[in-house]
mmCIF file of C-alpha atoms in Angstrom:
data_model
loop_
_atom_site.group_PDB
_atom_site.id
_atom_site.type_symbol
_atom_site.label_atom_id
_atom_site.label_comp_id
_atom_site.label_asym_id
_atom_site.label_seq_id
_atom_site.Cartn_x
_atom_site.Cartn_y
_atom_site.Cartn_z
ATOM 1 C CA MET A 580 -20.548 -16.601 60.919
ATOM 2 C CA ILE A 581 -19.414 -18.858 58.210
ATOM 3 C CA PHE A 582 -19.984 -22.062 60.386
ATOM 4 C CA THR A 583 -23.282 -20.865 61.452
ATOM 5 C CA LEU A 584 -24.342 -20.518 57.800
ATOM 6 C CA ALA A 585 -22.892 -23.871 57.113
ATOM 7 C CA TRP A 586 -24.665 -25.634 60.002
ATOM 8 C CA ARG A 587 -28.043 -24.163 59.084
ATOM 9 C CA ASN A 588 -27.458 -25.296 55.485
ATOM 10 C CA LEU A 589 -26.779 -28.817 56.596
ATOM 11 C CA TRP A 590 -30.164 -29.284 58.070
ATOM 12 C CA ARG A 591 -32.113 -27.491 55.142
ATOM 13 C CA ASN A 592 -31.559 -30.846 53.276
ATOM 14 C CA ARG A 593 -31.524 -33.394 55.889
ATOM 15 C CA ARG A 594 -31.703 -36.472 53.419
ATOM 16 C CA ARG A 595 -28.357 -34.978 51.832
ATOM 17 C CA THR A 596 -26.739 -34.536 54.877
ATOM 18 C CA PHE A 597 -27.650 -37.981 56.240
ATOM 19 C CA ILE A 598 -26.449 -39.678 53.224
ATOM 20 C CA THR A 599 -23.020 -37.814 53.210
ATOM 21 C CA THR A 600 -22.584 -38.237 56.997
ATOM 22 C CA GLY A 601 -23.568 -41.762 56.738
ATOM 23 C CA SER A 602 -20.564 -42.552 54.114
ATOM 24 C CA ILE A 603 -18.273 -40.974 56.276
ATOM 25 C CA VAL A 604 -19.332 -42.801 59.361
ATOM 26 C CA LEU A 605 -19.320 -46.036 57.433
ATOM 27 C CA ALA A 606 -15.746 -45.394 56.075
ATOM 28 C CA VAL A 607 -14.462 -44.572 60.036
ATOM 29 C CA VAL A 608 -16.228 -47.638 61.140
ATOM 30 C CA LEU A 609 -14.611 -49.992 58.602
ATOM 31 C CA ALA A 610 -11.083 -48.495 58.775
ATOM 32 C CA VAL A 611 -11.036 -48.534 62.335
ATOM 33 C CA PHE A 612 -12.212 -52.242 62.580
ATOM 34 C CA MET A 613 -9.947 -53.510 59.959
ATOM 35 C CA ARG A 614 -6.822 -51.777 61.279
ATOM 36 C CA SER A 615 -7.754 -52.933 64.982
ATOM 37 C CA MET A 616 -8.349 -56.413 63.869
ATOM 38 C CA GLN A 617 -5.021 -56.503 62.103
ATOM 39 C CA GLU A 618 -3.121 -55.037 64.852
ATOM 40 C CA GLY A 619 -4.711 -57.301 67.192
ATOM 41 C CA VAL A 620 -3.682 -60.422 65.375
ATOM 42 C CA TYR A 621 0.011 -59.260 65.703
ATOM 43 C CA GLN A 622 -0.374 -58.684 69.359
ATOM 44 C CA LYS A 623 -1.841 -62.103 69.801
ATOM 45 C CA MET A 624 1.155 -63.562 67.862
ATOM 46 C CA ILE A 625 3.710 -61.411 69.893
ATOM 47 C CA GLU A 626 1.768 -62.386 73.197
ATOM 48 C CA ASN A 627 1.868 -66.198 72.078
ATOM 49 C CA VAL A 628 5.588 -66.388 71.135
ATOM 50 C CA VAL A 629 6.877 -63.924 73.375
ATOM 51 C CA GLY A 630 4.744 -63.625 76.558
ATOM 52 C CA PHE A 631 4.471 -67.379 76.944
ATOM 53 C CA TYR A 632 8.083 -68.197 77.020
ATOM 54 C CA THR A 633 10.809 -65.615 76.025
ATOM 55 C CA GLY A 634 9.641 -62.700 77.744
ATOM 56 C CA TYR A 635 10.327 -59.236 76.161
ATOM 57 C CA ALA A 636 13.970 -59.023 77.060
ATOM 58 C CA GLN A 637 16.647 -61.339 78.193
ATOM 59 C CA VAL A 638 20.224 -61.335 79.527
ATOM 60 C CA HIS A 639 22.590 -63.840 78.638
ATOM 61 C CA GLN A 640 26.358 -64.737 78.552
ATOM 62 C CA ALA A 641 27.854 -63.077 75.632
ATOM 63 C CA GLY A 642 27.402 -65.298 72.486
ATOM 64 C CA TYR A 643 24.874 -67.546 74.068
ATOM 65 C CA TRP A 644 22.030 -66.657 71.616
ATOM 66 C CA GLU A 645 24.167 -67.651 68.698
ATOM 67 C CA GLU A 646 25.281 -70.929 70.393
ATOM 68 C CA LYS A 647 22.571 -72.068 72.657
ATOM 69 C CA THR A 648 24.663 -74.388 74.816
ATOM 70 C CA ILE A 649 24.845 -74.855 78.406
ATOM 71 C CA ASP A 650 28.484 -74.247 78.312
ATOM 72 C CA ASN A 651 27.612 -70.527 77.457
ATOM 73 C CA SER A 652 26.003 -70.334 80.934
ATOM 74 C CA PHE A 653 27.030 -67.914 83.472
ATOM 75 C CA GLU A 654 27.017 -67.678 87.432
ATOM 76 C CA SER A 655 24.372 -65.683 89.235
ATOM 77 C CA MET A 656 25.391 -62.085 89.180
ATOM 78 C CA THR A 657 24.504 -59.069 91.701
ATOM 79 C CA ALA A 658 25.021 -56.603 89.029
ATOM 80 C CA LEU A 659 21.584 -57.182 87.518
ATOM 81 C CA ASP A 660 20.026 -56.997 90.789
ATOM 82 C CA GLU A 661 21.560 -53.486 91.224
ATOM 83 C CA ALA A 662 20.376 -52.391 87.762
ATOM 84 C CA ARG A 663 16.937 -53.760 88.453
ATOM 85 C CA ALA A 664 16.722 -51.725 91.760
ATOM 86 C CA ALA A 665 17.532 -48.396 89.586
ATOM 87 C CA ASN A 666 15.160 -48.955 86.704
ATOM 88 C CA PRO A 667 11.475 -48.869 87.760
ATOM 89 C CA ARG A 668 10.502 -50.577 84.508
ATOM 90 C CA ILE A 669 11.911 -53.966 85.455
ATOM 91 C CA VAL A 670 9.364 -55.587 87.712
ATOM 92 C CA GLY A 671 11.182 -58.872 88.111
ATOM 93 C CA VAL A 672 14.168 -60.894 86.940
ATOM 94 C CA VAL A 673 13.507 -64.602 86.227
ATOM 95 C CA PRO A 674 16.200 -66.964 86.200
ATOM 96 C CA ARG A 675 16.598 -69.971 83.904
ATOM 97 C CA LEU A 676 18.903 -72.830 83.266
ATOM 98 C CA GLU A 677 17.943 -74.474 80.003
ATOM 99 C CA SER A 678 19.221 -77.258 77.297
ATOM 100 C CA PHE A 679 17.913 -80.002 75.455
ATOM 101 C CA LEU A 680 17.762 -83.733 76.465
ATOM 102 C CA LEU A 681 16.268 -87.041 75.544
ATOM 103 C CA VAL A 682 13.217 -87.984 77.540
ATOM 104 C CA TYR A 683 12.170 -91.661 77.731
ATOM 105 C CA HIS A 684 9.228 -93.205 78.880
ATOM 106 C CA GLY A 685 8.421 -96.880 78.359
ATOM 107 C CA ASN A 686 9.399 -97.599 74.659
ATOM 108 C CA ALA A 687 8.955 -94.055 73.479
ATOM 109 C CA SER A 688 11.406 -91.202 73.569
ATOM 110 C CA GLN A 689 11.483 -87.708 72.454
ATOM 111 C CA VAL A 690 14.243 -84.701 72.479
ATOM 112 C CA ALA A 691 12.465 -82.024 75.064
ATOM 113 C CA GLN A 692 13.633 -78.482 75.872
ATOM 114 C CA VAL A 693 14.347 -78.608 79.604
ATOM 115 C CA VAL A 694 13.945 -75.601 81.353
ATOM 116 C CA GLY A 695 14.878 -75.071 85.134
ATOM 117 C CA ILE A 696 12.843 -72.431 86.715
ATOM 118 C CA SER A 697 12.097 -70.474 89.623
ATOM 119 C CA PRO A 698 8.354 -71.397 89.848
ATOM 120 C CA GLU A 699 7.166 -68.573 91.458
ATOM 121 C CA GLU A 700 9.017 -65.848 89.696
ATOM 122 C CA GLU A 701 8.343 -67.679 86.263
ATOM 123 C CA ASN A 702 4.534 -67.683 86.944
ATOM 124 C CA GLY A 703 4.973 -63.902 87.544
ATOM 125 C CA LEU A 704 6.265 -63.398 83.869
ATOM 126 C CA THR A 705 4.424 -65.996 81.926
ATOM 127 C CA GLN A 706 1.367 -67.169 83.887
ATOM 128 C CA LEU A 707 2.603 -70.498 83.567
ATOM 129 C CA GLY A 708 0.752 -71.697 86.666
ATOM 130 C CA GLY A 709 -2.555 -70.939 84.278
ATOM 131 C CA MET A 710 -1.325 -73.412 81.828
ATOM 132 C CA VAL A 711 -1.568 -76.432 84.000
ATOM 133 C CA LYS A 712 -4.031 -78.774 82.621
ATOM 134 C CA GLU A 713 -3.741 -81.639 84.628
ATOM 135 C CA GLY A 714 -1.825 -82.252 88.112
ATOM 136 C CA GLU A 715 -0.069 -79.365 90.090
ATOM 137 C CA TYR A 716 2.235 -76.518 89.438
ATOM 138 C CA LEU A 717 5.786 -77.032 90.658
ATOM 139 C CA ARG A 718 7.497 -75.731 93.781
ATOM 140 C CA LEU A 719 10.896 -74.906 94.129
ATOM 141 C CA ASP A 720 11.548 -77.866 96.507
ATOM 142 C CA ASP A 721 9.739 -80.506 94.171
ATOM 143 C CA GLN A 722 11.562 -83.316 92.654
ATOM 144 C CA SER A 723 9.505 -83.522 89.848
ATOM 145 C CA VAL A 724 8.661 -82.202 86.195
ATOM 146 C CA MET A 725 5.728 -80.538 84.247
ATOM 147 C CA ILE A 726 5.472 -81.392 80.611
ATOM 148 C CA GLY A 727 3.560 -79.982 77.707
ATOM 149 C CA SER A 728 0.425 -81.855 76.743
ATOM 150 C CA GLY A 729 1.651 -82.654 73.109
ATOM 151 C CA LEU A 730 5.029 -84.192 74.633
ATOM 152 C CA ALA A 731 3.150 -86.067 77.135
ATOM 153 C CA LYS A 732 0.984 -87.668 74.362
ATOM 154 C CA LYS A 733 3.859 -88.595 72.474
ATOM 155 C CA LEU A 734 5.513 -90.357 75.472
ATOM 156 C CA ASN A 735 2.220 -91.780 76.609
ATOM 157 C CA ALA A 736 2.946 -90.386 80.170
ATOM 158 C CA GLY A 737 0.587 -89.089 82.540
ATOM 159 C CA ILE A 738 0.461 -87.620 86.056
ATOM 160 C CA GLY A 739 2.762 -89.783 88.677
ATOM 161 C CA ASP A 740 4.526 -91.474 85.697
ATOM 162 C CA THR A 741 8.298 -91.372 86.112
ATOM 163 C CA LEU A 742 10.517 -90.190 83.066
ATOM 164 C CA VAL A 743 14.072 -90.818 82.232
ATOM 165 C CA LEU A 744 16.161 -87.583 81.242
ATOM 166 C CA PHE A 745 19.444 -88.197 79.527
ATOM 167 C CA GLY A 746 22.042 -86.004 77.819
ATOM 168 C CA GLN A 747 24.942 -83.758 78.134
ATOM 169 C CA GLY A 748 25.623 -81.317 81.071
ATOM 170 C CA TYR A 749 27.927 -78.651 81.633
ATOM 171 C CA GLN A 750 31.509 -79.013 80.319
ATOM 172 C CA GLY A 751 30.877 -82.559 79.011
ATOM 173 C CA SER A 752 29.536 -84.099 81.967
ATOM 174 C CA THR A 753 26.540 -86.692 81.734
ATOM 175 C CA ALA A 754 23.160 -85.546 82.563
ATOM 176 C CA SER A 755 20.832 -88.341 83.853
ATOM 177 C CA GLU A 756 17.912 -88.304 86.254
ATOM 178 C CA LEU A 757 14.564 -90.219 87.102
ATOM 179 C CA LEU A 758 11.911 -87.581 87.670
ATOM 180 C CA PRO A 759 8.044 -88.083 87.938
ATOM 181 C CA VAL A 760 5.207 -85.938 86.399
ATOM 182 C CA SER A 761 3.515 -83.623 88.652
ATOM 183 C CA GLY A 762 1.981 -81.433 85.970
ATOM 184 C CA ILE A 763 0.647 -81.304 82.384
ATOM 185 C CA LEU A 764 0.762 -78.063 80.610
ATOM 186 C CA GLN A 765 -1.560 -76.730 77.696
ATOM 187 C CA PHE A 766 -0.185 -73.939 75.818
ATOM 188 C CA GLY A 767 -1.605 -71.777 72.991
ATOM 189 C CA SER A 768 1.257 -72.842 70.997
ATOM 190 C CA GLN A 769 1.499 -76.338 69.471
ATOM 191 C CA GLN A 770 5.334 -76.226 69.114
ATOM 192 C CA LEU A 771 5.588 -75.331 73.154
ATOM 193 C CA ASN A 772 3.134 -78.344 73.820
ATOM 194 C CA ASP A 773 5.313 -80.803 71.789
ATOM 195 C CA ARG A 774 8.586 -79.745 73.442
ATOM 196 C CA MET A 775 8.579 -78.230 76.943
ATOM 197 C CA LEU A 776 9.648 -79.841 79.938
ATOM 198 C CA TYR A 777 9.828 -77.765 83.147
ATOM 199 C CA LEU A 778 11.741 -78.523 86.568
ATOM 200 C CA PRO A 779 12.812 -76.577 89.538
ATOM 201 C CA LEU A 780 16.222 -74.454 89.142
ATOM 202 C CA PRO A 781 17.876 -76.395 91.971
ATOM 203 C CA VAL A 782 16.954 -79.719 90.389
ATOM 204 C CA ALA A 783 18.077 -78.616 86.770
ATOM 205 C CA GLN A 784 21.415 -77.327 88.240
ATOM 206 C CA GLY A 785 22.275 -80.675 89.802
ATOM 207 C CA LEU A 786 21.013 -82.604 86.666
ATOM 208 C CA PHE A 787 23.467 -80.394 84.283
ATOM 209 C CA ALA A 788 26.088 -80.450 86.935
ATOM 210 C CA ALA A 789 25.853 -76.525 86.964
ATOM 211 C CA PRO A 790 25.546 -75.370 90.331
ATOM 212 C CA ASP A 791 24.607 -71.716 90.823
ATOM 213 C CA ARG A 792 24.637 -71.350 86.963
ATOM 214 C CA LEU A 793 22.000 -69.942 84.321
ATOM 215 C CA THR A 794 21.534 -69.623 80.642
ATOM 216 C CA ALA A 795 19.284 -66.719 80.846
ATOM 217 C CA TYR A 796 17.433 -64.083 83.022
ATOM 218 C CA ALA A 797 14.059 -63.250 81.482
ATOM 219 C CA LEU A 798 13.091 -59.684 82.389
ATOM 220 C CA ASP A 799 9.550 -59.114 83.720
ATOM 221 C CA LEU A 800 8.646 -55.417 82.497
ATOM 222 C CA GLN A 801 6.239 -53.003 83.697
ATOM 223 C CA ALA A 802 4.490 -52.635 79.898
ATOM 224 C CA PRO A 803 5.105 -54.100 76.549
ATOM 225 C CA GLY A 804 6.756 -51.489 74.843
ATOM 226 C CA ASP A 805 9.535 -50.775 77.814
ATOM 227 C CA GLU A 806 11.871 -53.500 76.350
ATOM 228 C CA VAL A 807 13.693 -50.623 74.168
ATOM 229 C CA ALA A 808 14.336 -48.515 77.082
ATOM 230 C CA VAL A 809 15.411 -51.324 79.226
ATOM 231 C CA THR A 810 17.718 -53.012 77.113
ATOM 232 C CA ALA A 811 19.368 -49.804 76.251
ATOM 233 C CA ALA A 812 19.911 -48.953 79.836
ATOM 234 C CA LEU A 813 21.217 -52.436 80.815
ATOM 235 C CA LYS A 814 23.693 -52.441 77.825
ATOM 236 C CA SER A 815 25.361 -49.500 79.244
ATOM 237 C CA SER A 816 25.366 -50.556 82.659
ATOM 238 C CA LEU A 817 26.300 -54.327 82.651
ATOM 239 C CA PRO A 818 29.763 -55.762 81.823
ATOM 240 C CA GLU A 819 30.587 -56.611 78.142
ATOM 241 C CA ASP A 820 30.662 -60.390 79.163
ATOM 242 C CA TYR A 821 26.881 -60.296 78.904
ATOM 243 C CA GLU A 822 24.295 -59.622 76.013
ATOM 244 C CA VAL A 823 21.110 -57.916 76.480
ATOM 245 C CA MET A 824 18.531 -58.575 73.883
ATOM 246 C CA ASP A 825 14.808 -57.770 73.347
ATOM 247 C CA TRP A 826 12.322 -59.937 71.697
ATOM 248 C CA ARG A 827 12.744 -58.271 68.295
ATOM 249 C CA GLU A 828 16.470 -59.240 68.452
ATOM 250 C CA MET A 829 15.809 -62.689 69.741
ATOM 251 C CA MET A 830 13.175 -63.447 66.971
ATOM 252 C CA PRO A 831 13.868 -61.471 63.803
ATOM 253 C CA GLU A 832 11.752 -63.925 61.792
ATOM 254 C CA LEU A 833 8.712 -62.822 63.846
ATOM 255 C CA VAL A 834 9.348 -59.196 63.099
ATOM 256 C CA GLN A 835 9.827 -59.905 59.507
ATOM 257 C CA SER A 836 6.470 -61.964 59.199
ATOM 258 C CA ILE A 837 4.674 -59.267 60.888
ATOM 259 C CA GLU A 838 6.032 -56.290 58.728
ATOM 260 C CA SER A 839 5.484 -58.225 55.480
ATOM 261 C CA ASP A 840 1.782 -59.084 56.445
ATOM 262 C CA ARG A 841 1.420 -55.329 57.662
ATOM 263 C CA LEU A 842 2.604 -54.198 54.086
ATOM 264 C CA GLY A 843 -0.368 -56.591 52.867
ATOM 265 C CA GLY A 844 -2.684 -54.767 55.155
ATOM 266 C CA TYR A 845 -1.711 -51.478 53.991
ATOM 267 C CA LEU A 846 -2.371 -52.445 50.533
ATOM 268 C CA THR A 847 -6.174 -53.616 51.764
ATOM 269 C CA MET A 848 -6.529 -50.515 53.238
ATOM 270 C CA GLY A 849 -5.476 -48.422 50.353
ATOM 271 C CA ILE A 850 -8.089 -50.277 48.421
ATOM 272 C CA LEU A 851 -10.625 -49.686 51.277
ATOM 273 C CA TYR A 852 -9.572 -45.958 51.400
ATOM 274 C CA LEU A 853 -10.084 -45.687 47.362
ATOM 275 C CA ILE A 854 -13.659 -47.092 47.714
ATOM 276 C CA ILE A 855 -14.372 -44.665 50.661
ATOM 277 C CA GLY A 856 -13.016 -41.695 48.651
ATOM 278 C CA PHE A 857 -15.238 -42.409 45.591
ATOM 279 C CA GLY A 858 -17.979 -42.770 47.937
ATOM 280 C CA ILE A 859 -17.473 -39.574 49.648
ATOM 281 C CA PHE A 860 -16.788 -37.876 46.210
ATOM 282 C CA GLY A 861 -20.273 -39.357 44.790
ATOM 283 C CA THR A 862 -21.945 -37.373 47.636
ATOM 284 C CA ALA A 863 -20.029 -34.237 46.968
ATOM 285 C CA LEU A 864 -21.129 -34.580 43.054
ATOM 286 C CA MET A 865 -24.785 -34.863 44.311
ATOM 287 C CA MET A 866 -24.456 -31.974 46.644
ATOM 288 C CA VAL A 867 -22.995 -29.565 43.677
ATOM 289 C CA ALA A 868 -25.471 -30.780 41.280
ATOM 290 C CA GLU A 869 -28.569 -30.286 43.504
ATOM 291 C CA ARG A 870 -27.407 -26.906 44.526
ATOM 292 C CA GLN A 871 -26.411 -25.246 41.132
ATOM 293 C CA TYR A 872 -29.548 -23.036 41.116
ATOM 294 C CA GLU A 873 -28.927 -22.035 44.841
ATOM 295 C CA PHE A 874 -25.159 -21.133 43.938
ATOM 296 C CA GLY A 875 -26.207 -19.105 40.864
ATOM 297 C CA VAL A 876 -28.732 -17.109 42.710
ATOM 298 C CA LEU A 877 -26.670 -16.237 45.503
ATOM 299 C CA THR A 878 -23.592 -15.171 43.275
ATOM 300 C CA ALA A 879 -26.467 -13.029 41.158
ATOM 301 C CA ILE A 880 -27.305 -11.138 44.192
ATOM 302 C CA GLY A 881 -24.007 -10.378 45.169
ATOM 303 C CA MET A 882 -22.498 -12.957 47.419
ATOM 304 C CA LYS A 883 -18.623 -13.449 46.811
ATOM 305 C CA ARG A 884 -17.740 -16.412 45.219
ATOM 306 C CA ARG A 885 -14.770 -16.921 47.758
ATOM 307 C CA LEU A 886 -17.247 -16.382 50.820
ATOM 308 C CA LEU A 887 -19.399 -18.908 49.110
ATOM 309 C CA SER A 888 -16.678 -21.632 48.732
ATOM 310 C CA GLN A 889 -15.764 -21.015 52.249
ATOM 311 C CA VAL A 890 -19.346 -21.691 53.420
ATOM 312 C CA MET A 891 -19.229 -24.999 51.366
ATOM 313 C CA THR A 892 -16.034 -26.079 52.587
ATOM 314 C CA ALA A 893 -17.203 -25.576 56.312
ATOM 315 C CA GLU A 894 -20.236 -27.710 55.268
ATOM 316 C CA MET A 895 -18.096 -30.456 54.274
ATOM 317 C CA VAL A 896 -15.791 -30.179 57.283
ATOM 318 C CA LEU A 897 -18.863 -30.072 59.685
ATOM 319 C CA MET A 898 -20.265 -33.370 58.042
ATOM 320 C CA ALA A 899 -16.942 -34.950 58.378
ATOM 321 C CA LEU A 900 -16.516 -34.127 61.834
ATOM 322 C CA LEU A 901 -19.961 -35.290 62.451
ATOM 323 C CA GLY A 902 -19.445 -38.467 60.710
ATOM 324 C CA VAL A 903 -16.097 -39.061 62.491
ATOM 325 C CA VAL A 904 -17.653 -38.649 65.723
ATOM 326 C CA ILE A 905 -20.526 -40.839 65.376
ATOM 327 C CA GLY A 906 -18.252 -43.339 63.480
ATOM 328 C CA VAL A 907 -15.970 -43.462 66.453
ATOM 329 C CA ALA A 908 -18.712 -43.765 68.833
ATOM 330 C CA ILE A 909 -20.018 -46.868 66.897
ATOM 331 C CA ALA A 910 -16.489 -48.384 66.042
ATOM 332 C CA LEU A 911 -15.213 -48.095 69.745
ATOM 333 C CA PRO A 912 -17.765 -50.625 71.434
ATOM 334 C CA VAL A 913 -17.378 -53.027 68.618
ATOM 335 C CA VAL A 914 -13.693 -53.012 68.903
ATOM 336 C CA VAL A 915 -13.766 -53.439 72.848
ATOM 337 C CA TYR A 916 -16.279 -56.300 72.623
ATOM 338 C CA PHE A 917 -14.427 -58.170 70.002
ATOM 339 C CA HIS A 918 -11.069 -57.600 72.130
ATOM 340 C CA TYR A 919 -12.577 -59.481 74.946
ATOM 341 C CA ASN A 920 -14.498 -61.852 72.740
ATOM 342 C CA PRO A 921 -12.557 -62.500 69.590
ATOM 343 C CA PHE A 922 -13.277 -64.446 66.729
ATOM 344 C CA GLU A 923 -12.900 -68.050 67.066
ATOM 345 C CA ILE A 924 -11.128 -70.143 64.106
ATOM 346 C CA THR A 925 -12.280 -73.588 63.717
ATOM 347 C CA GLY A 926 -11.385 -76.509 61.246
ATOM 348 C CA LYS A 927 -8.263 -76.694 59.044
ATOM 349 C CA SER A 928 -7.591 -73.186 59.730
ATOM 350 C CA ALA A 929 -7.155 -73.691 63.245
ATOM 351 C CA GLU A 930 -4.690 -76.269 62.546
ATOM 352 C CA GLY A 931 -2.746 -74.069 60.453
ATOM 353 C CA TYR A 932 -2.652 -71.252 63.385
ATOM 354 C CA ALA A 933 -1.574 -73.843 65.817
ATOM 355 C CA ALA A 934 1.194 -75.272 63.568
ATOM 356 C CA PHE A 935 2.781 -71.566 63.715
ATOM 357 C CA GLY A 936 2.456 -71.606 67.400
ATOM 358 C CA ILE A 937 -0.413 -68.941 67.149
ATOM 359 C CA GLU A 938 -3.905 -69.223 69.155
ATOM 360 C CA PRO A 939 -6.551 -69.678 66.611
ATOM 361 C CA ILE A 940 -8.440 -66.442 67.692
ATOM 362 C CA ILE A 941 -8.633 -62.898 66.126
ATOM 363 C CA PRO A 942 -9.017 -60.216 68.597
ATOM 364 C CA THR A 943 -9.123 -56.470 67.983
ATOM 365 C CA ALA A 944 -6.526 -54.121 69.442
ATOM 366 C CA ILE A 945 -7.644 -51.224 71.700
ATOM 367 C CA SER A 946 -5.474 -48.396 70.710
ATOM 368 C CA GLY A 947 -6.170 -44.750 70.450
ATOM 369 C CA THR A 948 -3.451 -44.243 67.852
ATOM 370 C CA ILE A 949 -5.302 -46.422 65.408
ATOM 371 C CA ILE A 950 -8.638 -44.333 66.006
ATOM 372 C CA ALA A 951 -6.696 -41.326 65.643
ATOM 373 C CA TRP A 952 -4.935 -42.295 62.434
ATOM 374 C CA GLN A 953 -7.917 -43.650 60.793
ATOM 375 C CA THR A 954 -10.047 -40.651 61.538
ATOM 376 C CA LEU A 955 -7.469 -38.313 60.352
ATOM 377 C CA VAL A 956 -7.182 -40.053 57.039
ATOM 378 C CA VAL A 957 -10.780 -39.836 56.676
ATOM 379 C CA LEU A 958 -10.918 -36.147 57.596
ATOM 380 C CA LEU A 959 -8.222 -35.432 55.130
ATOM 381 C CA MET A 960 -9.902 -37.558 52.390
ATOM 382 C CA THR A 961 -13.190 -35.354 53.050
ATOM 383 C CA LEU A 962 -11.283 -32.081 52.845
ATOM 384 C CA ALA A 963 -9.577 -33.109 49.611
ATOM 385 C CA VAL A 964 -12.830 -34.003 47.986
ATOM 386 C CA SER A 965 -14.208 -30.652 49.025
ATOM 387 C CA ILE A 966 -11.653 -29.254 46.499
ATOM 388 C CA TYR A 967 -14.402 -30.066 43.953
ATOM 389 C CA PRO A 968 -17.093 -27.993 44.902
ATOM 390 C CA VAL A 969 -14.920 -25.168 45.771
ATOM 391 C CA ILE A 970 -13.553 -25.170 42.014
ATOM 392 C CA LYS A 971 -17.253 -25.380 40.706
ATOM 393 C CA ILE A 972 -18.275 -22.579 43.075
ATOM 394 C CA LEU A 973 -15.191 -20.217 41.929
ATOM 395 C CA ARG A 974 -16.065 -21.132 38.288
ATOM 396 C CA ILE A 975 -19.959 -20.599 38.328
ATOM 397 C CA ASP A 976 -21.840 -18.762 35.709
ATOM 398 C CA PRO A 977 -24.832 -17.497 37.493
ATOM 399 C CA VAL A 978 -27.133 -17.282 34.383
ATOM 400 C CA LYS A 979 -26.289 -20.713 33.294
ATOM 401 C CA ALA A 980 -26.687 -22.019 36.848
ATOM 402 C CA MET A 981 -30.006 -20.448 37.168
ATOM 403 C CA ARG A 982 -31.298 -22.248 33.968
ATOM 404 C CA VAL A 983 -30.697 -25.399 35.392
#
């Protein structure tokens, strides 16, 4: 009965109901969109830095991450194959052998991060084949290299040009080789463009005099977020000679950057909630002021204040629910649209994004958790605001109210 009365009361004054519901709709749309945009930027940062290179988890020789030298490499191991077979979250295991070498072309030279890969497996993890800007993607039996577009520009090298690779191999051996360029890569991160050089794993093992040795296994996981469970399972099953790390352990600076920025986002959302709360409170004040006479008459003819306050609270709840439903219905398509058609950043701002290895775009994140939390916060705010009308009703003097 209470909700029936409340529903009828809402439509007795449609203008007031539309104003109140509209303020809640605006609150939900703004809150959901801002949080989705913020989390979308974080997801893109992680995707750029993690998805394009490191993967979400890796296995190394113990101590490799602290001292990244090829001497801390290890021989291919069967224990990881067994662990992969027992864990459905691990889709693939991607072998790598990497180090740093000087790369020469003509009179130009640059230090490059040289990564020996199994091309097919690497493409499954990082979609490296999709980064090929010119030339062709590597095959396992090729005797050539792919380089980042920034490195190609610094070396003034193009497809078919021969590069000289020189440096230190495994256990102090000399690493030197002449290899042609078969592909030029274009990453979203300028840092990767400026330093990356890929070659087939057998060629890399021969170059570094490290037959059948690897510096890392990058794990291709079923879904982002599985890395916590996977790393915990592998740490308990693999020998102590190996270290298993997820991307948070490998890149704590990225985690700190996201967390510090998220705190700033929470502050911004707090200000937004404050504005929204005052807006909803203003509509509640308007409702009470306009209905003083009504409340006075109802209490004068014998309606209990407690029942009247329950009806008023039910009205606020119904308007909040109506506003939340409409707000989500409006916000969700907008969030989905900008997830697949993100804002593009241009000019100096785009250069700043590229300097930090991030694509200059701002997508939104599609997350049921974001929508649930923002709608819950707005609902709680509306319920908190409804305390004011309840107090006014419980304290109402029928005679004074009917004089208004």
